[in-house]
Amino acid sequence: MRHFLDIDAIDASELKNILKMAHDMKNARIGMPKGAHDNGAPLAGHILAMIFEKSSTRTRVSFDVGMRQLGGSAVLLETSTSQLGRGETIADTARVLSRMVDAIMLRANSHKSLVELARWASVPVINGLTDKSHPCQIMADLMTVEEAGLNLKDARLAWVGDGNNVLTSFIEASAVFGFSLVAACPIGYQPDNKIVNKAIAKGAKIEVLTDAALAVTGADCVVTDTWVSMGDTNVSERMQALSPYQVDEELMAKANNGAIFMHCLPAHRNEEVTDAVIDGASSKVFDEAENRIHAQKAVLRWCLEK
Ligand code: CP
Ligand code: NVA
């Protein structure tokens, strides 16, 4: 069973193939109408269930449209309007949906729910973001870095801000794709040491600092994300601790010439990033958002094609 649960749960060679397939599929669509089927509709007849325990724009639209472009379709379940919201267990839901659909994508409050779903499902399960990780986002981000002309093996990425779910997937990816990763996060908001050390043990080049200027110096790509992720409750403490970590033009100027800026979106403009940076020449945020669809189509094909 090919579940796509986390970057560090999948073979490096498989991940590299998925990334290559994503680029190839994007290139093959040049000149095609957005809604057109990919040649041969490789997932014709396949149906994806998408379960959302929390909000989404990009993940929801990119999985739904991606399935349609591949010749398949998607069914949406939201906690509030499905029996999950009335206490039906993940294990029962997994077994019911496995009788009806070909794959399940879950955006979960707790990573434990994702693991439980994969344990009971007899169809592939895809992580559409949990409190722990966001691997689909990182596949799209790596595509974006490569499109900017950077070689992942030699690139240096700087993460500035909260040590959150998106950073965890970057950390796991650095062990696979070879880029060096320097994260600047305030004390109390740094990534889990266990996750960092596991990646380092696999050969990743990772540093965790508190100084944003130091992290960004020499970087080819600067990445940030919201200071308050879905499910975080300590909003005012976070805003206070993270406010020195805003990515502005002065900080971007410390990065290498031609360095790119990325953000998974949604952005909280003029909090974690200024308008001047996110709307500036170095920003790749809309390419990054588009790449969600291409990367996930490759993930879906990897999960579903035998
Ligand atoms: N980046 C991302 O996952 O966006 P959504 O929350 O809109 O899906
Ligand atoms: N870290 C953010 C990412 C949103 C796509 C969150 O979990 O809310």
mmCIF file of C-alpha atoms and ligand atoms in Angstrom:
data_model
loop_
_atom_site.group_PDB
_atom_site.id
_atom_site.type_symbol
_atom_site.label_atom_id
_atom_site.label_comp_id
_atom_site.label_asym_id
_atom_site.label_seq_id
_atom_site.Cartn_x
_atom_site.Cartn_y
_atom_site.Cartn_z
ATOM 1 C CA MET A 1 0.000 0.000 0.000
ATOM 2 C CA ARG A 2 1.443 3.349 -1.030
ATOM 3 C CA HIS A 3 0.419 5.837 1.652
ATOM 4 C CA PHE A 4 1.834 9.381 1.412
ATOM 5 C CA LEU A 5 1.996 10.197 5.106
ATOM 6 C CA ASP A 6 5.364 11.845 5.626
ATOM 7 C CA ILE A 7 8.529 12.603 3.673
ATOM 8 C CA ASP A 8 10.648 10.465 6.005
ATOM 9 C CA ALA A 9 8.369 7.455 5.516
ATOM 10 C CA ILE A 10 9.023 7.185 1.766
ATOM 11 C CA ASP A 11 12.147 5.998 -0.061
ATOM 12 C CA ALA A 12 14.404 8.774 -1.362
ATOM 13 C CA SER A 13 14.351 7.335 -4.884
ATOM 14 C CA GLU A 14 10.531 7.247 -4.887
ATOM 15 C CA LEU A 15 10.360 10.880 -3.732
ATOM 16 C CA LYS A 16 12.797 11.925 -6.453
ATOM 17 C CA ASN A 17 10.656 10.115 -9.042
ATOM 18 C CA ILE A 18 7.521 11.869 -7.759
ATOM 19 C CA LEU A 19 9.249 15.260 -8.034
ATOM 20 C CA LYS A 20 10.408 14.508 -11.580
ATOM 21 C CA MET A 21 6.934 13.318 -12.564
ATOM 22 C CA ALA A 22 5.479 16.570 -11.170
ATOM 23 C CA HIS A 23 7.784 18.670 -13.371
ATOM 24 C CA ASP A 24 7.103 16.480 -16.428
ATOM 25 C CA MET A 25 3.342 16.673 -15.942
ATOM 26 C CA LYS A 26 3.449 20.444 -15.486
ATOM 27 C CA ASN A 27 5.533 20.845 -18.658
ATOM 28 C CA ALA A 28 3.228 18.535 -20.619
ATOM 29 C CA ARG A 29 0.278 20.813 -19.843
ATOM 30 C CA ILE A 30 1.859 23.913 -21.404
ATOM 31 C CA GLY A 31 -0.713 25.428 -23.734
ATOM 32 C CA MET A 32 -3.570 23.211 -22.533
ATOM 33 C CA PRO A 33 -6.763 24.706 -21.037
ATOM 34 C CA LYS A 34 -6.606 24.533 -17.215
ATOM 35 C CA GLY A 35 -9.541 22.150 -16.947
ATOM 36 C CA ALA A 36 -8.456 19.763 -19.700
ATOM 37 C CA HIS A 37 -7.714 16.111 -18.924
ATOM 38 C CA ASP A 38 -4.083 15.059 -18.987
ATOM 39 C CA ASN A 39 -3.312 12.981 -22.063
ATOM 40 C CA GLY A 40 -4.615 9.494 -21.503
ATOM 41 C CA ALA A 41 -6.488 10.520 -18.309
ATOM 42 C CA PRO A 42 -4.238 8.213 -16.226
ATOM 43 C CA LEU A 43 -6.589 8.031 -13.217
ATOM 44 C CA ALA A 44 -9.823 7.669 -15.213
ATOM 45 C CA GLY A 45 -12.541 6.204 -13.004
ATOM 46 C CA HIS A 46 -10.615 6.760 -9.754
ATOM 47 C CA ILE A 47 -12.270 8.616 -6.889
ATOM 48 C CA LEU A 48 -10.528 10.428 -4.026
ATOM 49 C CA ALA A 49 -12.277 11.159 -0.712
ATOM 50 C CA MET A 50 -11.045 14.413 0.826
ATOM 51 C CA ILE A 51 -11.647 14.791 4.566
ATOM 52 C CA PHE A 52 -11.141 18.233 6.091
ATOM 53 C CA GLU A 53 -11.109 18.678 9.859
ATOM 54 C CA LYS A 54 -9.911 22.256 9.314
ATOM 55 C CA SER A 55 -10.032 25.015 6.709
ATOM 56 C CA SER A 56 -8.350 24.918 3.305
ATOM 57 C CA THR A 57 -8.329 26.715 -0.014
ATOM 58 C CA ARG A 58 -5.239 25.456 -1.905
ATOM 59 C CA THR A 59 -5.265 21.834 -0.702
ATOM 60 C CA ARG A 60 -8.967 21.420 -1.366
ATOM 61 C CA VAL A 61 -8.985 22.942 -4.838
ATOM 62 C CA SER A 62 -5.681 21.400 -5.964
ATOM 63 C CA PHE A 63 -6.663 17.846 -4.998
ATOM 64 C CA ASP A 64 -10.145 18.191 -6.500
ATOM 65 C CA VAL A 65 -8.992 19.816 -9.733
ATOM 66 C CA GLY A 66 -5.929 17.552 -9.892
ATOM 67 C CA MET A 67 -8.131 14.439 -9.782
ATOM 68 C CA ARG A 68 -10.337 15.874 -12.557
ATOM 69 C CA GLN A 69 -7.313 16.656 -14.736
ATOM 70 C CA LEU A 70 -6.169 13.049 -14.268
ATOM 71 C CA GLY A 71 -9.597 11.820 -15.412
ATOM 72 C CA GLY A 72 -10.896 10.963 -11.926
ATOM 73 C CA SER A 73 -12.957 12.860 -9.379
ATOM 74 C CA ALA A 74 -13.119 13.765 -5.699
ATOM 75 C CA VAL A 75 -15.724 13.642 -2.914
ATOM 76 C CA LEU A 76 -15.539 16.181 -0.086
ATOM 77 C CA LEU A 77 -16.252 15.354 3.576
ATOM 78 C CA GLU A 78 -16.096 18.066 6.207
ATOM 79 C CA THR A 79 -16.160 17.153 9.873
ATOM 80 C CA SER A 80 -19.076 19.473 10.573
ATOM 81 C CA THR A 81 -21.375 17.874 7.990
ATOM 82 C CA SER A 82 -20.250 14.231 8.161
ATOM 83 C CA GLN A 83 -20.698 11.618 10.888
ATOM 84 C CA LEU A 84 -17.074 12.221 11.944
ATOM 85 C CA GLY A 85 -18.399 15.376 13.595
ATOM 86 C CA ARG A 86 -20.888 13.285 15.593
ATOM 87 C CA GLY A 87 -18.273 10.894 16.920
ATOM 88 C CA GLU A 88 -17.999 8.124 14.316
ATOM 89 C CA THR A 89 -14.508 6.748 14.739
ATOM 90 C CA ILE A 90 -11.657 7.205 12.273
ATOM 91 C CA ALA A 91 -11.279 3.396 12.170
ATOM 92 C CA ASP A 92 -14.906 2.884 11.106
ATOM 93 C CA THR A 93 -14.739 5.787 8.650
ATOM 94 C CA ALA A 94 -11.565 4.307 7.117
ATOM 95 C CA ARG A 95 -13.216 0.927 6.575
ATOM 96 C CA VAL A 96 -16.398 2.418 5.108
ATOM 97 C CA LEU A 97 -14.613 4.805 2.731
ATOM 98 C CA SER A 98 -12.229 2.038 1.629
ATOM 99 C CA ARG A 99 -15.288 0.180 0.228
ATOM 100 C CA MET A 100 -16.299 3.217 -1.831
ATOM 101 C CA VAL A 101 -13.265 5.225 -2.975
ATOM 102 C CA ASP A 102 -9.780 4.555 -4.338
ATOM 103 C CA ALA A 103 -7.794 6.861 -2.031
ATOM 104 C CA ILE A 104 -8.355 9.141 0.965
ATOM 105 C CA MET A 105 -6.771 12.537 1.651
ATOM 106 C CA LEU A 106 -7.027 13.812 5.226
ATOM 107 C CA ARG A 107 -6.355 17.242 6.727
ATOM 108 C CA ALA A 108 -6.352 16.466 10.435
ATOM 109 C CA ASN A 109 -6.147 18.368 13.690
ATOM 110 C CA SER A 110 -3.997 15.597 15.124
ATOM 111 C CA HIS A 111 -1.356 13.555 13.304
ATOM 112 C CA LYS A 112 -2.580 10.567 15.329
ATOM 113 C CA SER A 113 -5.816 10.617 13.312
ATOM 114 C CA LEU A 114 -3.821 10.322 10.083
ATOM 115 C CA VAL A 115 -1.870 7.337 11.407
ATOM 116 C CA GLU A 116 -5.117 5.733 12.605
ATOM 117 C CA LEU A 117 -6.757 6.299 9.209
ATOM 118 C CA ALA A 118 -3.818 4.681 7.407
ATOM 119 C CA ARG A 119 -3.883 1.761 9.854
ATOM 120 C CA TRP A 120 -7.487 0.905 9.038
ATOM 121 C CA ALA A 121 -7.824 1.985 5.401
ATOM 122 C CA SER A 122 -7.346 -0.555 2.642
ATOM 123 C CA VAL A 123 -6.743 2.227 0.090
ATOM 124 C CA PRO A 124 -3.862 4.758 -0.023
ATOM 125 C CA VAL A 125 -4.018 7.613 2.491
ATOM 126 C CA ILE A 126 -2.469 11.047 1.793
ATOM 127 C CA ASN A 127 -1.481 13.637 4.404
ATOM 128 C CA GLY A 128 -3.145 16.941 3.480
ATOM 129 C CA LEU A 129 -1.601 18.647 6.571
ATOM 130 C CA THR A 130 -1.616 17.733 10.246
ATOM 131 C CA ASP A 131 -0.390 19.509 13.348
ATOM 132 C CA LYS A 132 2.934 17.687 12.776
ATOM 133 C CA SER A 133 3.666 17.925 9.042
ATOM 134 C CA HIS A 134 2.663 19.056 5.540
ATOM 135 C CA PRO A 135 4.520 16.828 3.059
ATOM 136 C CA CYS A 136 2.454 17.723 -0.037
ATOM 137 C CA GLN A 137 3.370 21.367 0.499
ATOM 138 C CA ILE A 138 7.053 20.521 0.557
ATOM 139 C CA MET A 139 6.893 18.572 -2.731
ATOM 140 C CA ALA A 140 5.399 21.718 -4.334
ATOM 141 C CA ASP A 141 8.022 23.899 -2.658
ATOM 142 C CA LEU A 142 10.892 21.744 -3.923
ATOM 143 C CA MET A 143 9.468 22.012 -7.449
ATOM 144 C CA THR A 144 9.412 25.787 -7.043
ATOM 145 C CA VAL A 145 13.044 25.872 -5.864
ATOM 146 C CA GLU A 146 14.114 23.801 -8.880
ATOM 147 C CA GLU A 147 12.093 25.979 -11.267
ATOM 148 C CA ALA A 148 13.998 28.981 -9.921
ATOM 149 C CA GLY A 149 17.125 27.336 -11.367
ATOM 150 C CA LEU A 150 18.530 26.093 -8.070
ATOM 151 C CA ASN A 151 20.046 22.656 -7.687
ATOM 152 C CA LEU A 152 18.550 21.084 -4.564
ATOM 153 C CA LYS A 153 21.855 19.397 -3.715
ATOM 154 C CA ASP A 154 23.717 22.686 -3.298
ATOM 155 C CA ALA A 155 20.924 25.080 -2.321
ATOM 156 C CA ARG A 156 20.776 26.733 1.063
ATOM 157 C CA LEU A 157 17.305 27.382 2.467
ATOM 158 C CA ALA A 158 16.594 29.677 5.394
ATOM 159 C CA TRP A 159 13.400 29.207 7.408
ATOM 160 C CA VAL A 160 12.429 32.230 9.488
ATOM 161 C CA GLY A 161 9.720 32.153 12.165
ATOM 162 C CA ASP A 162 7.668 29.428 13.824
ATOM 163 C CA GLY A 163 9.113 25.898 13.973
ATOM 164 C CA ASN A 164 5.843 24.417 12.748
ATOM 165 C CA ASN A 165 4.385 21.564 10.650
ATOM 166 C CA VAL A 166 5.694 22.963 7.362
ATOM 167 C CA LEU A 167 9.226 23.259 8.770
ATOM 168 C CA THR A 168 9.061 19.630 9.957
ATOM 169 C CA SER A 169 8.481 18.452 6.387
ATOM 170 C CA PHE A 170 11.350 20.686 5.150
ATOM 171 C CA ILE A 171 13.618 19.118 7.787
ATOM 172 C CA GLU A 172 12.686 15.614 6.628
ATOM 173 C CA ALA A 173 13.157 16.653 2.980
ATOM 174 C CA SER A 174 16.643 18.038 3.618
ATOM 175 C CA ALA A 175 17.797 14.510 4.485
ATOM 176 C CA VAL A 176 16.502 13.259 1.119
ATOM 177 C CA PHE A 177 17.261 16.078 -1.319
ATOM 178 C CA GLY A 178 20.536 17.338 0.169
ATOM 179 C CA PHE A 179 19.830 21.074 0.508
ATOM 180 C CA SER A 180 21.152 22.732 3.638
ATOM 181 C CA LEU A 181 18.560 24.188 5.953
ATOM 182 C CA VAL A 182 19.114 26.933 8.502
ATOM 183 C CA ALA A 183 16.110 27.718 10.663
ATOM 184 C CA ALA A 184 15.796 30.824 12.813
ATOM 185 C CA CYS A 185 13.069 30.389 15.410
ATOM 186 C CA PRO A 186 12.631 31.926 18.863
ATOM 187 C CA ILE A 187 13.197 29.768 21.928
ATOM 188 C CA GLY A 188 9.986 27.927 22.682
ATOM 189 C CA TYR A 189 9.034 27.829 18.970
ATOM 190 C CA GLN A 190 11.918 25.756 17.635
ATOM 191 C CA PRO A 191 11.374 22.439 15.837
ATOM 192 C CA ASP A 192 11.335 19.189 17.775
ATOM 193 C CA ASN A 193 14.928 18.104 18.496
ATOM 194 C CA LYS A 194 14.061 14.483 17.784
ATOM 195 C CA ILE A 195 12.950 15.337 14.240
ATOM 196 C CA VAL A 196 16.050 17.480 13.632
ATOM 197 C CA ASN A 197 18.428 14.839 15.022
ATOM 198 C CA LYS A 198 16.782 12.049 13.031
ATOM 199 C CA ALA A 199 17.319 14.038 9.811
ATOM 200 C CA ILE A 200 20.913 14.878 10.764
ATOM 201 C CA ALA A 201 21.565 11.182 11.444
ATOM 202 C CA LYS A 202 20.446 10.516 7.842
ATOM 203 C CA GLY A 203 22.996 13.063 6.579
ATOM 204 C CA ALA A 204 20.957 16.285 6.551
ATOM 205 C CA LYS A 205 22.757 19.607 6.977
ATOM 206 C CA ILE A 206 20.545 21.481 9.444
ATOM 207 C CA GLU A 207 21.191 24.290 11.894
ATOM 208 C CA VAL A 208 18.635 25.763 14.274
ATOM 209 C CA LEU A 209 19.403 29.316 15.401
ATOM 210 C CA THR A 210 17.554 32.183 17.005
ATOM 211 C CA ASP A 211 19.091 34.919 14.815
ATOM 212 C CA ALA A 212 17.100 35.541 11.618
ATOM 213 C CA ALA A 213 19.808 37.726 10.007
ATOM 214 C CA LEU A 214 22.412 35.017 10.522
ATOM 215 C CA ALA A 215 20.119 32.321 9.104
ATOM 216 C CA VAL A 216 19.339 34.324 5.989
ATOM 217 C CA THR A 217 22.952 35.291 5.242
ATOM 218 C CA GLY A 218 24.095 33.201 2.284
ATOM 219 C CA ALA A 219 20.622 31.732 1.657
ATOM 220 C CA ASP A 220 19.313 31.035 -1.848
ATOM 221 C CA CYS A 221 15.742 30.789 -0.644
ATOM 222 C CA VAL A 222 13.995 32.380 2.346
ATOM 223 C CA VAL A 223 10.824 30.724 3.630
ATOM 224 C CA THR A 224 8.357 31.695 6.301
ATOM 225 C CA ASP A 225 4.820 30.812 7.409
ATOM 226 C CA THR A 226 2.110 32.139 9.674
ATOM 227 C CA TRP A 227 2.972 32.750 13.328
ATOM 228 C CA VAL A 228 -0.338 31.185 14.395
ATOM 229 C CA SER A 229 -1.145 27.867 12.755
ATOM 230 C CA MET A 230 -4.633 26.345 12.717
ATOM 231 C CA GLY A 231 -5.238 24.898 16.170
ATOM 232 C CA ASP A 232 -2.711 27.121 17.989
ATOM 233 C CA THR A 233 -4.299 28.855 20.953
ATOM 234 C CA ASN A 234 -1.591 31.024 22.595
ATOM 235 C CA VAL A 235 -2.053 33.800 20.038
ATOM 236 C CA SER A 236 -0.758 36.845 21.934
ATOM 237 C CA GLU A 237 2.330 35.004 23.267
ATOM 238 C CA ARG A 238 3.135 33.835 19.761
ATOM 239 C CA MET A 239 2.725 37.282 18.230
ATOM 240 C CA GLN A 240 5.077 38.717 20.845
ATOM 241 C CA ALA A 241 7.733 36.010 20.529
ATOM 242 C CA LEU A 242 7.661 35.929 16.727
ATOM 243 C CA SER A 243 7.389 39.652 15.891
ATOM 244 C CA PRO A 244 11.213 40.043 15.558
ATOM 245 C CA TYR A 245 11.064 37.383 12.818
ATOM 246 C CA GLN A 246 9.202 39.350 10.145
ATOM 247 C CA VAL A 247 10.644 38.851 6.653
ATOM 248 C CA ASP A 248 11.082 42.371 5.270
ATOM 249 C CA GLU A 249 13.239 43.868 2.523
ATOM 250 C CA GLU A 250 16.092 44.525 4.938
ATOM 251 C CA LEU A 251 16.198 40.836 5.924
ATOM 252 C CA MET A 252 15.853 39.644 2.293
ATOM 253 C CA ALA A 253 18.810 41.892 1.351
ATOM 254 C CA LYS A 254 21.049 39.721 3.568
ATOM 255 C CA ALA A 255 20.307 36.652 1.427
ATOM 256 C CA ASN A 256 22.267 35.820 -1.725
ATOM 257 C CA ASN A 257 21.747 37.919 -4.851
ATOM 258 C CA GLY A 258 18.697 36.580 -6.672
ATOM 259 C CA ALA A 259 17.444 34.667 -3.610
ATOM 260 C CA ILE A 260 13.784 33.689 -3.812
ATOM 261 C CA PHE A 261 11.056 34.084 -1.190
ATOM 262 C CA MET A 262 8.498 31.340 -0.508
ATOM 263 C CA HIS A 263 5.440 31.026 1.765
ATOM 264 C CA CYS A 264 2.930 28.173 1.655
ATOM 265 C CA LEU A 265 0.038 30.674 2.043
ATOM 266 C CA PRO A 266 -2.305 31.841 3.422
ATOM 267 C CA ALA A 267 -0.120 34.814 4.404
ATOM 268 C CA HIS A 268 -0.822 37.221 7.197
ATOM 269 C CA ARG A 269 0.488 40.248 5.395
ATOM 270 C CA ASN A 270 2.669 42.604 7.385
ATOM 271 C CA GLU A 271 2.954 40.053 10.190
ATOM 272 C CA GLU A 272 5.364 37.273 9.130
ATOM 273 C CA VAL A 273 6.091 38.973 5.765
ATOM 274 C CA THR A 274 5.762 42.514 4.469
ATOM 275 C CA ASP A 275 3.738 43.386 1.363
ATOM 276 C CA ALA A 276 6.957 44.604 -0.269
ATOM 277 C CA VAL A 277 8.536 41.137 0.004
ATOM 278 C CA ILE A 278 5.541 38.943 -0.822
ATOM 279 C CA ASP A 279 4.625 41.163 -3.785
ATOM 280 C CA GLY A 280 8.264 41.819 -4.745
ATOM 281 C CA ALA A 281 10.409 40.452 -7.562
ATOM 282 C CA SER A 282 11.911 37.669 -5.441
ATOM 283 C CA SER A 283 8.554 36.226 -4.400
ATOM 284 C CA LYS A 284 7.555 32.852 -5.874
ATOM 285 C CA VAL A 285 4.439 32.362 -3.736
ATOM 286 C CA PHE A 286 1.959 32.017 -6.599
ATOM 287 C CA ASP A 287 4.171 29.592 -8.543
ATOM 288 C CA GLU A 288 4.421 27.688 -5.272
ATOM 289 C CA ALA A 289 0.629 27.650 -4.894
ATOM 290 C CA GLU A 290 0.190 26.472 -8.506
ATOM 291 C CA ASN A 291 2.755 23.748 -7.960
ATOM 292 C CA ARG A 292 0.510 22.176 -5.318
ATOM 293 C CA ILE A 293 -1.639 20.836 -8.141
ATOM 294 C CA HIS A 294 1.283 19.440 -10.165
ATOM 295 C CA ALA A 295 3.061 17.900 -7.181
ATOM 296 C CA GLN A 296 -0.110 16.307 -5.836
ATOM 297 C CA LYS A 297 -1.062 14.859 -9.201
ATOM 298 C CA ALA A 298 2.306 13.096 -9.137
ATOM 299 C CA VAL A 299 1.630 11.928 -5.561
ATOM 300 C CA LEU A 300 -1.830 10.657 -6.580
ATOM 301 C CA ARG A 301 -0.388 8.722 -9.535
ATOM 302 C CA TRP A 302 2.342 7.255 -7.322
ATOM 303 C CA CYS A 303 -0.308 6.123 -4.835
ATOM 304 C CA LEU A 304 -2.775 4.755 -7.366
ATOM 305 C CA GLU A 305 -1.000 3.501 -10.465
ATOM 306 C CA LYS A 306 0.286 -0.005 -10.159
HETATM 307 N N1 CP B 1 -0.822 25.932 1.859
HETATM 308 C C1 CP B 1 -1.966 25.311 2.119
HETATM 309 O O1 CP B 1 -1.994 24.141 2.518
HETATM 310 O O2 CP B 1 -3.073 26.068 1.917
HETATM 311 P P1 CP B 1 -4.565 25.733 2.328
HETATM 312 O O3 CP B 1 -4.642 25.796 3.839
HETATM 313 O O4 CP B 1 -5.389 26.831 1.685
HETATM 314 O O5 CP B 1 -4.932 24.373 1.831
HETATM 315 N N1 NVA B 2 1.299 26.180 9.410
HETATM 316 C C1 NVA B 2 0.031 26.486 8.804
HETATM 317 C C2 NVA B 2 0.006 26.032 7.381
HETATM 318 C C3 NVA B 2 -1.263 26.344 6.651
HETATM 319 C C4 NVA B 2 -1.280 25.837 5.244
HETATM 320 C C5 NVA B 2 -1.081 25.834 9.605
HETATM 321 O O1 NVA B 2 -0.924 24.674 10.000
HETATM 322 O O2 NVA B 2 -2.102 26.489 9.827
#
